[in-house]
Amino acid sequence: MEILRYSAFTDRPDGGNPAGVVLDARGLDDTDMLRIAAEVGFSETAFVFAAQDPGHTHEVRYFSPRAEVDFCGHATVATAVALAERSAPGTLVFRTNAGRIDVATAAEGPALRATLTSVPTSSQPVALPHLESALKALRWSDADLDPAFPAHVAFAGNHHLMLAAASRQRLADLDYDFEALHALSRAQDWTTVHLFHRDTDTLFHARDPFPLGGVVEDPATGAAAAAFGGYLRVIGRAPHNSPVTVLQGDDMGRPSRLTVTTAASDPRVSVSGQAVPMP
């Protein structure tokens, strides 16, 4: 068994979000995969199995160091690029616990780009008691929120709390109660808390605490980016005919760039980025 290491949503190995990739996971059970994910130590490791029916190309499961995750965007991009490097760029279909994920791969300069299309998204306002608990765990106040972006829980294969920071400085100054946010995320089934700040209508900065996976913060979160696209569409802030760029990881020293595309007629969201092997 070979464990590959890729960094997703970047064109350099020291940027983006690292993911483990096991392209042949035959014979591994849940205990094996959880152990391997913990040994790799990245926020997620993807495990690829042969498809069980001809309508899907690959069955993919994702494990954090603590638990299985139904869907992981950056590990999907990393896995698609790893597969394309070993065959040829083209269209892949992943069967995940969250549902079918189509992934298109293409050459872009010296690297490969992968574009995943999520399951249908949804978004709804978060309950006030849960919002208050999240703000307390984050050590934020109501004044730290941007009122133009209501707090929601958005879904694109898993759930993410959406909170808009009123300033870039508030986003940069992240110091939260890990155990409190972990307990809240576990109780509410939030995979991450997607904290973001609007720069322009098509450019956002983001940070994603991920205590549920045993990780303080993700430097690039494709699943949350897909949910974010669905959220923007629901609240009427998705730009017409223009993709949204999400810059993440800058405050961690691992700059990442995610491109999010929505369409008014399609409940799904596309998230695109490059991925490169890590030494």
Backbone as a ProteinNet text record, in pm:
[ID]
protein_1_A
[PRIMARY]
MEILRYSAFTDRPDGGNPAGVVLDARGLDDTDMLRIAAEVGFSETAFVFAAQDPGHTHEVRYFSPRAEVDFCGHATVATAVALAERSAPGTLVFRTNAGRIDVATAAEGPALRATLTSVPTSSQPVALPHLESALKALRWSDADLDPAFPAHVAFAGNHHLMLAAASRQRLADLDYDFEALHALSRAQDWTTVHLFHRDTDTLFHARDPFPLGGVVEDPATGAAAAAFGGYLRVIGRAPHNSPVTVLQGDDMGRPSRLTVTTAASDPRVSVSGQAVPMP
[TERTIARY]
84.6	0	87.9	58.5	134.6	48.3	104.2	35.3	98	20.5	67.4	32.9	107.6	83.4	79.4	-32.3	-52.2	-97.6	-67.8	-123.5	-221.3	-342.1	-451.1	-480.7	-532.8	-567.2	-443.3	-339.3	-214.1	-132.7	-31	61.4	200.9	210.6	340.5	324.8	420.2	406.1	393.5	448.8	441.4	319.8	229.4	102.8	-13.4	-132.5	-251.8	-272.5	-358.5	-395.9	-345.7	-257.7	-207.6	-316.6	-313.4	-405.5	-329	-362.9	-313.1	-403.3	-345	-421.6	-372.9	-466.1	-438.1	-519.6	-451.5	-522.3	-574	-524.6	-573.9	-594.3	-717.6	-748.2	-814	-805.7	-864.1	-806.1	-894.5	-852.2	-844.5	-861.8	-858	-996.7	-1006.7	-1134	-1132.4	-1242.6	-1253.7	-1142.9	-1108.7	-1003.3	-869.7	-842.5	-717.5	-711.1	-821.7	-821.1	-809.3	-875.1	-863	-720.3	-660.4	-521.8	-427.3	-444	-357	-373.9	-499	-523	-456.1	-461.5	-397	-245.8	-189.8	-45.7	-0.4	-79.3	-45.3	-50.7	-154.3	-161.7	-219.8	-262.6	-326.4	-473.3	-538.9	-679.5	-765.5	-731.5	-801.2	-708.6	-740.1	-678.3	-789.9	-774.4	-874.3	-831.6	-930.1	-907	-993.7	-931.1	-999	-1019.6	-1143.1	-1180.8	-1236.9	-1232.3	-1296.3	-1446.3	-1507.4	-1651.1	-1729	-1843.3	-1927.8	-2031.3	-2045.6	-2137.9	-2078.4	-2119	-2054.3	-2084.8	-2178.5	-2212.8	-2118.6	-2026	-1931.2	-1790.9	-1697.9	-1561	-1487.6	-1506.7	-1433.4	-1523.8	-1505.1	-1563.4	-1454.1	-1486.1	-1386.5	-1441.4	-1360.3	-1395	-1285.8	-1325.9	-1235.8	-1230.1	-1109.4	-1091.5	-1002.4	-1047.5	-963	-888.8	-796.8	-729.9	-824	-946.7	-1038.9	-1158.2	-1201.6	-1326.9	-1339.9	-1433.4	-1465.2	-1544.3	-1519.7	-1588.6	-1659.8	-1786.2	-1864.5	-1808.7	-1756.2	-1703.6	-1592.8	-1488.1	-1376	-1334.3	-1342.5	-1312.8	-1165.8	-1076.9	-935.9	-878.2	-923.2	-876.7	-934.5	-1053.3	-1109.5	-1024.6	-987.5	-901	-766.4	-708.7	-579.8	-589.6	-695.5	-712.7	-733.5	-815.1	-840.5	-712.1	-630.1	-503.6	-409.4	-403.9	-318.1	-360.2	-489.5	-538.5	-508	-529.2	-505.5	-357.5	-269.6	-126.5	-85.9	-161.3	-127.7	-201.8	-290.2	-359.3	-356.9	-460.5	-466.7	-575.1	-562.7	-670.5	-801.6	-908.4	-1041.7	-1143.7	-1256.5	-1364.8	-1368.9	-1377.7	-1386.9	-1519.7	-1565.2	-1684.8	-1648.9	-1671.3	-1646.1	-1779.5	-1788.2	-1902.5	-1856.8	-1918.6	-1881.3	-1999.9	-1976.2	-2087.3	-2189.9	-2147.3	-2238.7	-2315.7	-2269.7	-2334.6	-2233.5	-2285.1	-2200.1	-2132.1	-2001.2	-1922.5	-1852.8	-1887	-1818	-1694.2	-1582.6	-1458.2	-1394.9	-1372.2	-1304.4	-1160.9	-1066	-926	-870.8	-777.9	-718.8	-582.1	-493	-360.8	-372.7	-292.8	-286.9	-143.8	-67.9	73.6	144	234.8	306.8	225.9	109.6	28.8	-101.3	-181.4	-314.5	-418.1	-529.6	-642.2	-757.6	-823.7	-942.1	-1060.8	-1174.4	-1297.7	-1402.4	-1440.9	-1542.9	-1679.6	-1780.9	-1918.7	-1987.9	-2034.5	-2086.9	-2223	-2268.9	-2408.7	-2493.5	-2624.9	-2709.3	-2688.8	-2678.7	-2651	-2779.8	-2768.5	-2879.3	-2820.2	-2900.1	-2852.6	-2972.1	-2960.1	-3067.6	-3010.5	-3082	-3030.8	-3003	-2896	-2861.7	-2951	-2985.6	-3065.6	-2986.2	-3054.2	-2987.4	-2906.5	-2957.9	-2874.4	-2744.6	-2749.1	-2627.4	-2530.7	-2583.8	-2499.2	-2430.1	-2505.7	-2447.4	-2337.7	-2359.7	-2258	-2133.9	-2152.9	-2038.6	-1957.8	-2025.6	-1954.8	-1876.7	-1934.9	-1865.8	-1740.4	-1751.4	-1636.1	-1527.1	-1568.5	-1472.7	-1413.4	-1475.6	-1441	-1470.4	-1581.4	-1631.8	-1754.9	-1793.1	-1917.4	-2002	-2125.7	-2212.3	-2148.2	-2073.7	-2010.1	-1901.8	-1853.5	-1750.7	-1808.7	-1942.3	-2007.7	-2045	-2042.7	-2086.3	-2236.2	-2319.5	-2464.4	-2515.4	-2431.7	-2473.6	-2480.4	-2420.1	-2416.1	-2472.1	-2598.8	-2658.7	-2592.3	-2586.7	-2527.4	-2617.8	-2560.4	-2634.1	-2558.1	-2628.8	-2566.1	-2589.4	-2481.7	-2490.7	-2442	-2496.4	-2469.5	-2425.7	-2318.9	-2276	-2208.7	-2275.5	-2218.8	-2196.6	-2170.3	-2172.7	-2203.4	-2225	-2273.2	-2159.2	-2172.4	-2071.8	-2143.8	-2102.8	-2155.1	-2087.6	-2168.7	-2118.1	-2124	-2008.4	-2002.4	-1914.4	-1967.6	-1893.9	-1828.8	-1698.5	-1624.6	-1639.9	-1661.2	-1681.6	-1554.2	-1438.3	-1312.1	-1212.6	-1116	-1009.4	-925.6	-909	-832	-899.3	-1032.8	-1105	-1082.3	-1080.6	-1057.3	-914.4	-820.4	-679.8	-651.5	-722.9	-699.7	-786.2	-747.2	-825.2	-764.1	-838.9	-793.7	-917.5	-951.3	-1079.9	-1062.5	-1170.1	-1174.2	-1196.6	-1090.1	-1096.3	-1198.9	-1193.7	-1283.2	-1429.7	-1454.1	-1592.7	-1646.7	-1565.5	-1612.7	-1623.1	-1535.6	-1546.2	-1676.9	-1711	-1835.1	-1956.8	-1955.6	-2067.8	-2076.7	-1964.1	-1963.2	-2013.3	-1972	-2015.9	-2166.3	-2216.5	-2359.4	-2445.3	-2395.7	-2474.2	-2437.9	-2342.2	-2299	-2242.3	-2162	-2091.6	-1952.2	-1919.2	-1786.2	-1680.5	-1704.1	-1616.1	-1701.6	-1635.3	-1695.1	-1624.7	-1701.4	-1644.2	-1653.3	-1539.6	-1529.3	-1478.7	-1545.3	-1504.2	-1519.6	-1446.8	-1457.7	-1466.1	-1559.9	-1578.7	-1477.4	-1401.1	-1314.5	-1389.5	-1437.2	-1526.9	-1636.1	-1727.8	-1835.1	-1783.6	-1662.7	-1607.9	-1477.6	-1440.8	-1318	-1343	-1317.6	-1338.1	-1213.3	-1187.6	-1086.8	-1159.2	-1099.1	-1167.6	-1070	-1123.9	-1053.5	-1153.7	-1107	-1197.7	-1147	-1187.9	-1161.4	-1224.5	-1149.4	-1194.1	-1169.3	-1221.8	-1196.4	-1257	-1364.2	-1426.9	-1330.2	-1239.2	-1139.8	-1010.3	-1006.2	-885	-782.3	-826	-736.3	-780.9	-688.4	-724	-781.2	-717.8	-761.5	-719.6	-805.5	-776.2	-724.2	-615.2	-567	-642.5	-722.7	-808.2	-917.3	-1041.7	-1153.5	-1252.7	-1236.3	-1321.5	-1466.8	-1493.6	-1631.6	-1700.8	-1630.8	-1689	-1705.1	-1612.4	-1623.7	-1748	-1777.7	-1898.7	-2022.9	-2022.7	-2135	-2147.8	-2034	-2033	-2097.5	-2067.5	-2131.1	-2281.9	-2329	-2472.5	-2533.5	-2460.6	-2504.8	-2518.7	-2417	-2424.7	-2545.1	-2574.7	-2689.6	-2820.1	-2832.1	-2955.2	-2978.5	-2873.2	-2891.5	-2887.6	-2876.6	-2879	-2750.2	-2636	-2507.2	-2414.1	-2461.5	-2377.7	-2373.3	-2254.6	-2245.5	-2295.3	-2359.8	-2411.3	-2297.3	-2287.3	-2193.9	-2047.5	-2016.3	-1877	-1842.3	-1727.4	-1685.7	-1641.7	-1643.7	-1595.9	-1461.4	-1366.1	-1236.4	-1233.1	-1194.7	-1178.3	-1030	-971.3	-832.2	-829.4	-762	-758.9	-615.5	-583.5	-451.7	-343.9	-372.4	-269.4	-221.5	-316.1	-279.9	-207.4	-203.5	-131.9	2.2	30.7	151.8	141.4	17.7	-4.4	-110.1	-74.5	-173.3	-242.6	-374.1	-457.2	-553.5	-591.9	-683.3	-789.6	-915	-1027.1	-1119.8	-1163.7	-1255.5	-1391.5	-1493	-1628	-1722.8	-1795.3	-1885.2	-2025	-2123	-2262.6	-2341.8	-2457.3	-2551.2	-2690.9	-2769.8	-2903.4	-2991.6	-2968.7	-3055.6	-3006.9	-2893.2	-2833.4	-2808.7	-2867.4	-2846.7	-2707.5	-2628.4	-2492.5	-2396.3	-2275	-2172	-2042.8	-1967.3	-1837.4	-1725.8	-1626.5	-1508.9	-1385	-1294.7	-1181.1	-1050.3	-947.1	-814.4	-710.1	-585.1	-474	-432.5	-349.2	-289	-154.9	-60.3	75.9	125.8	213.2	272.2	358.1	363.1	450.3	573.1	686.3	808.7	800.6
-119.6	0	124.2	215.5	339.7	456.1	538.6	658.1	778.4	844.6	964.4	1087.6	1191.6	1318.3	1431	1499.8	1611.2	1733.4	1850.4	1973.7	2030.9	2060.5	2101.4	2250	2305.9	2447.4	2536	2485.8	2560.3	2503.8	2578.4	2527.9	2509.2	2508.4	2490	2397.4	2308.8	2209.5	2267.8	2389.6	2448.1	2538.5	2538.8	2611.5	2513.5	2566.1	2481.6	2392.8	2293	2202.6	2061.7	2006.5	1871.9	1766.1	1665.3	1552.4	1424	1320.7	1187.8	1124.5	1044.5	976.9	832	738.5	596.4	553.1	528.8	502	359.2	269.5	131.3	88.8	105.2	77.4	-58.4	-144.1	-277.2	-349	-411.9	-487.8	-408.2	-276.8	-194.3	-183.1	-198.3	-175.6	-39.5	-4.8	127.3	153.1	51.2	67.5	96.3	25.4	48.3	191.1	236.8	369.1	479.8	462.7	562.7	566.8	450.7	444.9	512.1	483.6	542.7	694.1	740.1	884.5	951.9	887	943.6	944.5	840	834.8	939.6	959.1	1062.5	1199.9	1222	1343.7	1465.1	1451.6	1562.7	1570.2	1680	1693.7	1584.3	1538.7	1424.6	1342.8	1213.9	1121.8	1053.5	1046.7	983.8	841	751.1	610.2	572.6	520	493.6	343.5	306.9	168.4	157.9	37.4	15.6	36.9	92.3	118.6	-11.9	-9.8	-127.2	-136.7	-33.6	-37	44.2	16.8	80.7	228.8	281.9	422.8	515.1	459.1	539.6	486.8	576.5	537.3	490.9	563	530.5	551.1	462.3	484	544.5	655.8	726.4	751	721.2	751.3	840.4	922.5	1022.2	1004.8	1007.8	997.7	1111.2	1175.8	1267	1184.7	1245.2	1168.5	1118.9	1174.7	1136.4	1054.8	1072.9	1010.5	1012.7	933.2	940	1066.8	1126.5	1246.5	1210.8	1249.8	1209.9	1265.1	1386.8	1448.2	1545.5	1547.2	1639.9	1696.2	1826.2	1888.8	1886	1922	1930	1791.6	1689.9	1554.2	1502.4	1549.8	1514.5	1571.6	1699	1762.3	1690.9	1660.2	1591.4	1453.6	1380.1	1245.3	1249.3	1343.3	1354.8	1386.8	1476.6	1510.1	1390	1318.2	1198.8	1095.1	1074	978.2	1026.6	1156	1210.7	1203.2	1221.8	1212.4	1071.4	972.8	834.3	779.4	858.4	817.8	934.7	1018.3	1138.5	1228.2	1360.1	1449.2	1414.2	1438.1	1407.6	1419	1352.6	1358.6	1231.5	1248.1	1137.9	1147.4	1034.9	1031.7	961.3	1029.1	971.9	940.1	822.5	791.1	806.1	896.8	925.9	900	904.5	890.1	1001.2	1115.4	1228	1217.5	1134	1121.7	1130.3	1143	1146.5	1282.9	1278.5	1399.4	1384.8	1471.9	1474.2	1562.9	1518.7	1594.5	1598.6	1718.2	1736.9	1779.4	1717.3	1753.1	1802.8	1897.5	1954.7	2011.5	2012.2	2070.5	2221.6	2280.8	2425.9	2463.3	2501.7	2528.3	2399.8	2405.8	2284.9	2193.2	2238.8	2160.8	2117.3	2042.4	2002.7	2072.6	2107.3	2167.2	2067.6	2059.9	1975.4	2062.9	2035.8	2107.5	2006.4	2013.6	1922.9	1990	1911	1958.6	1888.9	1966.9	1914.3	1846.9	1784.8	1743	1870.2	1862.3	1981.2	2044.8	2175.7	2249.9	2304.1	2343	2409.9	2498.4	2591.5	2683.4	2742.1	2752.8	2811.8	2881.1	2979.1	3052.4	2959.5	2989.2	2910.5	2953.2	2858.7	2889.5	2983	3080.1	3181.2	3120.8	3022.1	2966.3	2905.1	2843	2782.7	2890.6	2998.4	3110.7	3169.4	3190.5	3246.6	3156.4	3025.7	2931.6	2935.2	2947.8	2954.2	3080.8	3194	3319.4	3312.2	3251.8	3238.2	3152.6	3041.4	2953.3	3022.3	3105.5	3178.2	3299.4	3338.3	3460.8	3583.6	3575.4	3685	3743.2	3863.8	3926.4	3955.8	3998.9	4036.5	4146.6	4236.1	4346.4	4298.8	4175.2	4121.1	4066.4	4060.7	4003.7	4112.5	4075.7	4164.8	4144	4243.9	4225.9	4203.1	4227.8	4205.1	4057.1	3973.7	3830.4	3756.3	3717.6	3650.7	3516	3479.5	3351.4	3237.1	3142.2	3027.7	2899.2	2788.7	2657.6	2612	2589.4	2554.7	2411.9	2348.6	2206.8	2187.9	2107.1	2066.7	1930	1840.4	1709.5	1689.9	1796.2	1802.5	1946	1969.1	2098.3	2185.8	2316	2413.5	2538	2586.7	2713.6	2826.9	2921.7	3035.2	3161	3221.4	3343.5	3445.6	3565.3	3671.6	3764.6	3781.4	3874.1	4015.9	4110.1	4249.4	4313.5	4258.4	4316.5	4206	4237.1	4140.3	4114.6	4214.8	4197.7	4100	4106.5	4012.7	3869.6	3851.9	3718.9	3672.7	3764.8	3729.4	3691.9	3750.7	3729.3	3613.6	3491.8	3372.7	3303.9	3300.3	3237	3184.9	3058.2	3008	2895.1	2864	2756	2625.1	2549.7	2429.3	2329.7	2300.4	2198	2242	2370.5	2419	2414.1	2454.6	2451.3	2307.9	2221	2079.5	2020.7	2047.4	1993.4	2046.5	2174.3	2234	2177.2	2166.6	2112.9	1968.8	1892.4	1752.9	1745.4	1828.3	1826.1	1870.2	1966.9	2022.5	1962.5	1870.8	1806.7	1909	2002.9	2098.4	2043.4	2022	1971.6	2077.5	2199.7	2311.7	2433.7	2534.9	2667.9	2754.1	2799.4	2874.8	3023.5	3078.8	3221	3293.8	3401	3468.3	3619.1	3690.2	3835.7	3875.9	3962.9	4010	4118.5	4097.9	4201.4	4274.7	4199	4250.5	4146.4	4172.1	4076	3944.7	3944.1	3821.4	3777.1	3838.6	3801	3799.4	3684	3666.1	3602.9	3637.9	3570.6	3478	3362.2	3264.9	3193.1	3144.5	3054.5	2950.1	2827	2717.9	2639.2	2675.2	2587.8	2450	2344.6	2207.8	2119.8	2158.3	2077.5	1937.9	1920.6	1789.6	1686.9	1732.8	1642.5	1638.8	1705.7	1708	1806.1	1901	1998.1	2138.5	2221.2	2356.7	2436	2421.1	2499.9	2432.1	2440.1	2391.4	2507.1	2488.7	2597	2611.3	2511	2520.4	2416.2	2455.4	2366.5	2366.8	2271.5	2267.9	2239.8	2154.3	2125.2	2249.3	2325.2	2448.4	2552.6	2555.2	2649.3	2619.4	2490.2	2453	2495.7	2470.5	2513.6	2665.5	2734.6	2880.9	2932.6	2868.5	2907.5	2893.2	2782.2	2764.6	2867.2	2900.6	3003.8	3138.9	3177.1	3305.5	3310.5	3199.9	3196.7	3213.8	3147.5	3155.5	3296.5	3364.7	3499.3	3608.5	3568.4	3665.3	3740.6	3682.5	3750.6	3682.1	3580.4	3515.8	3603.1	3640	3727.1	3656.1	3729.5	3672.4	3649.2	3526.4	3491.2	3516.3	3522.2	3543	3446.5	3381.8	3296.8	3380.9	3319.4	3381.6	3318.8	3402	3353.4	3357.7	3246.9	3238.6	3219.7	3314.7	3305.7	3255.8	3147	3083.9	3042.2	3024.5	2975.3	3080.3	3205.4	3309.4	3330.5	3326.7	3351.9	3234.3	3120.4	3002.5	2985	3071.5	3055.7	2950.6	2907.6	2811.9	2870	2969.2	3035.9	2940.1	2956.8	2869.9	2956.4	2905	2977.8	2881.3	2909.8	2826.4	2909.7	2853	2920.7	2854.8	2934.2	2883.5	2937.9	2848.4	2888.5	2835.4	2924	2886.1	2921.5	2856.7	2887.9	2893.8	2989.5	3008	2886.3	2811.9	2700.4	2565.5	2562.4	2436.3	2444.4	2354.2	2359.8	2316.2	2264.6	2223.1	2342.6	2323.5	2427.4	2362.8	2433.8	2385.7	2456.2	2380.6	2433.7	2383.7	2475.6	2443.6	2486.1	2407.1	2441.9	2345.1	2385.3	2299.8	2211.8	2111.9	2029.6	1980.9	1969	1927.4	1824.2	1731.8	1636.1	1707.4	1647.6	1698.7	1609.2	1666.1	1583.2	1489.2
0	0	0	-90.5	-101.5	-53.8	33.8	81.9	13.5	-71.6	-140.4	-58	-77.9	-9.1	-111.9	-115.3	-208.5	-130.5	-186.7	-131.3	-232.4	-185.9	-274.1	-261.4	-369.8	-383.1	-379.1	-443.4	-453.1	-568.4	-612.3	-713.2	-655.7	-521.2	-456.4	-335.9	-311.9	-205.4	-65.8	-43.1	90.2	108.6	12.8	25.9	29.8	32.1	23.8	144.6	125.8	234.1	202.5	285	258.8	277.1	191.9	201.7	175.6	249.9	218.5	113.2	25.9	-79.1	-88.6	-72.6	-92.6	-213.4	-326.8	-452	-462.3	-379.5	-378.4	-234.2	-186.7	-46.1	-26.3	-126	-112.6	8.5	84.4	201.5	329.7	323.7	444.1	503.7	635.5	702.3	770.9	839.4	900.6	1001.7	1079.5	1179.3	1113.2	1003.8	930.8	878	817.7	755.6	859.7	972	1078.3	1132.1	1148.4	1196.9	1097.3	969.7	868.1	864.5	872.3	871.6	990.3	1106.1	1224.4	1208.8	1147.1	1126.1	1024.9	919	820.7	886.5	968.8	1048.7	979.2	852.4	784.1	824.1	786.6	826.2	765.2	642.5	584	495.7	489	394.2	317.1	184.8	98.3	66.1	65	35.2	-84.6	-188.8	-314.5	-331.4	-363.7	-389.6	-531.1	-586.3	-715.9	-702.7	-805.4	-802.9	-799.1	-732.8	-721.4	-833.8	-914.5	-1027.4	-1140.7	-1264.6	-1379.5	-1394	-1316.8	-1328.3	-1254	-1176.9	-1100.9	-1124	-1130.7	-1159.6	-1034.4	-922.7	-800.9	-679.5	-583.6	-450.7	-363.6	-296.9	-217.4	-77.6	21.7	160.6	218.9	316.5	373.6	525.4	578.8	723.5	772.6	880.5	955	1059.9	1135.3	1239.9	1349.9	1354	1460.4	1414.3	1289.1	1247.5	1095.8	1045.8	903.6	875.2	758.7	713.3	582.9	571.5	454.4	324	327.7	206.6	242.8	162.1	183	47.9	33.7	-93.9	-131.6	-36.6	-75.8	-103	-29.3	-57.5	-189.2	-228.5	-358.5	-470.1	-458	-558.6	-565.3	-450.4	-447.5	-511.9	-480.4	-535.4	-686	-732.4	-876.4	-952	-897.5	-962.9	-961.7	-850.6	-843.7	-946.6	-962.9	-1062.5	-1204.2	-1228.1	-1362.1	-1398.6	-1302.1	-1329.2	-1371.5	-1328.1	-1356.8	-1478.4	-1535.6	-1657.8	-1755.6	-1748.8	-1832.8	-1777	-1796.4	-1751.4	-1820.2	-1749.7	-1802.4	-1691.6	-1708	-1611.2	-1527.8	-1398.7	-1303.1	-1229.8	-1179.6	-1096.2	-966.3	-853.8	-722.6	-655	-599.3	-514.6	-369.9	-297.1	-158.4	-67.2	61.9	156.9	140	87	67.1	-63.4	-155.4	-285.2	-398.1	-518.4	-637.7	-652.3	-677	-699.6	-834.5	-928.5	-1057.4	-1045.2	-1102.1	-1094.9	-1233.9	-1283.7	-1411.5	-1384.8	-1453.5	-1438.4	-1572	-1564.8	-1685.4	-1651.3	-1749.4	-1730.6	-1722	-1631.6	-1618.7	-1583.8	-1685.1	-1661.5	-1622.3	-1525.6	-1485	-1394	-1348.3	-1254.7	-1321.2	-1247.2	-1291.2	-1205.6	-1266.4	-1195	-1191.3	-1078	-1063.3	-1024.7	-1085.5	-1054.9	-1011.7	-884.8	-833.4	-839.2	-864	-858.8	-742.7	-648.4	-523.3	-541.4	-436.1	-428.7	-416.7	-435.1	-417.4	-280.4	-279.9	-157.3	-95.6	30	99.5	207.6	257.2	360.5	433.3	564.4	643.5	765.8	819.6	936.1	1053.8	1125.7	1242.9	1359.3	1444.8	1563.6	1655.7	1714.2	1795.9	1910.5	1986.5	2094.5	2043.2	1925.6	1869.9	1822.3	1767.7	1728.4	1850.7	1956.6	2078.8	2134.3	2130.1	2178.7	2091.5	1960.5	1869.7	1893.7	1908.9	1933.8	2065.2	2164.7	2293.1	2277.9	2204.4	2184.3	2102.9	2007.9	1925	1995.4	2107.2	2179.3	2092	2018.9	1937.7	2004.7	1961.6	2005.4	1882.1	1903.5	1792	1707.3	1771.9	1699.8	1603.4	1621.4	1532.5	1402.5	1392.2	1274.6	1174.2	1046.8	939.1	919.1	949.1	940.5	798.7	698.1	559.6	524.7	611.2	585.6	707.6	704.4	820.2	847.4	973.8	1013.2	968.6	898.1	845.8	875.2	860.6	849	706	632.9	491.2	470.3	366.9	339.8	195.7	176.9	42.8	52.6	123	151.1	299.5	370.3	515.8	555.8	684.4	732.2	783.3	757.3	800.2	850.4	965.7	1015.2	939.7	887	811.2	897.8	925.6	1005	934.5	913.2	844.5	944.5	931.9	1017.6	964.5	1054.4	1014.6	961.5	997	951.3	921.2	839	809.4	934.1	1018.8	1141.8	1235.8	1243.3	1328.9	1280.8	1149.8	1094.4	1122.6	1112.5	1133.4	1277.9	1370.4	1513.8	1562.3	1525.2	1560	1681	1790	1914.7	1984.8	1959.4	2008.4	2109.4	2177.6	2276.1	2200.1	2180.6	2097.6	2149.7	2278.7	2333.7	2328.2	2353.7	2348.7	2206.2	2108.5	1970.4	1920.5	1967.4	1931.8	1981.3	2107.6	2163.6	2089	2056.2	1984.3	1842.7	1773.5	1638.2	1636.4	1734.2	1742.5	1767.8	1858.2	1891	1773.7	1695.6	1585.2	1449.3	1445.5	1322.1	1223.6	1273.4	1188.4	1162.1	1037.3	1005.3	1031.9	983.4	1016.6	1049.2	1101.4	1112.3	1008.4	910.1	798	831.3	869.4	901.1	777.5	738.4	615.8	629.3	543.2	535.6	389.5	357.7	220.6	189.3	81.2	27.3	-83.7	-182.1	-285.2	-305.7	-396.3	-422	-479.1	-533	-591.4	-525.3	-413.2	-342.8	-192.9	-131.4	11.6	72.5	198.7	279.4	376.6	405.6	490.4	581.9	692.9	783.8	831.2	851.8	888.3	1008.2	1128.8	1243.4	1220.8	1252.9	1227.4	1350.1	1465.6	1584.6	1577.2	1500.5	1489.5	1432.1	1347.9	1290.3	1368.8	1483.4	1562.8	1511.3	1427.3	1365.2	1405.1	1450.1	1491.6	1375.4	1257.1	1142.3	1013.3	912.4	778.6	693.6	618.6	533.7	401.3	364.5	245.3	260.1	245.9	275.7	160	67.9	-49.5	-18.7	80	116.3	170.8	255.5	308.2	198.3	101.6	-9.4	-93.1	-114.7	-187.7	-110.3	20.4	104.1	103.5	102.5	98.7	-30	-141.8	-266.6	-260.9	-203	-187.2	-93.7	11.7	105.5	37.6	-40.5	-110.7	-203.8	-267.9	-358.9	-281.2	-167.7	-88.5	-35.6	7.9	64.5	-42.6	-169.4	-278.5	-298.7	-256.3	-270.1	-370	-440	-540.9	-665	-713	-830.3	-956.5	-1044	-1167.8	-1266.1	-1315	-1422.7	-1387.9	-1260.3	-1219.4	-1106.4	-1112.9	-1000.8	-881.9	-766.7	-643.2	-607.9	-573	-526.8	-374.8	-314.3	-169.1	-140.4	-68.4	-25.7	117.5	139.6	270.8	300.8	426.7	465.1	478.8	437.5	446.1	588.9	683.9	823.7	886.6	816.1	863.5	793.1	695.1	617.3	509.1	475.3	367.1	272.6	193.1	108.3	12	2.8	-79.9	-160	-276.2	-363.9	-415	-382.8	-423.1	-511.1	-621.4	-711.7	-701.3	-668.5	-641.4	-747.8	-814.5	-922.8	-895.6	-905.3	-886.6	-1011.7	-1024.4	-1132.1	-1071.9	-1116.6	-1059.1	-1079.8	-1187.2	-1222.2	-1170.4	-1101.8	-1057.1	-907	-828.2	-683	-640	-733.2	-700.2	-711.9	-663.7	-667.7	-715.6	-798.8	-844.2	-768.5	-730	-660.2	-733.2	-764.6	-848.8	-782.5	-808.9	-760	-811.4	-801.7	-841.5	-723.9	-752.9	-648.5	-698.3	-605.6	-641.2	-539.2	-584	-488.9	-386	-266.8	-161.5	-151.1	-117.8	-105.2	14.2
[MASK]
+++++++++++++++++++++++++++++++++++++++++++++++++++++++++++++++++++++++++++++++++++++++++++++++++++++++++++++++++++++++++++++++++++++++++++++++++++++++++++++++++++++++++++++++++++++++++++++++++++++++++++++++++++++++++++++++++++++++++++++++++++++++++++++++++++++++++++++++++++++++

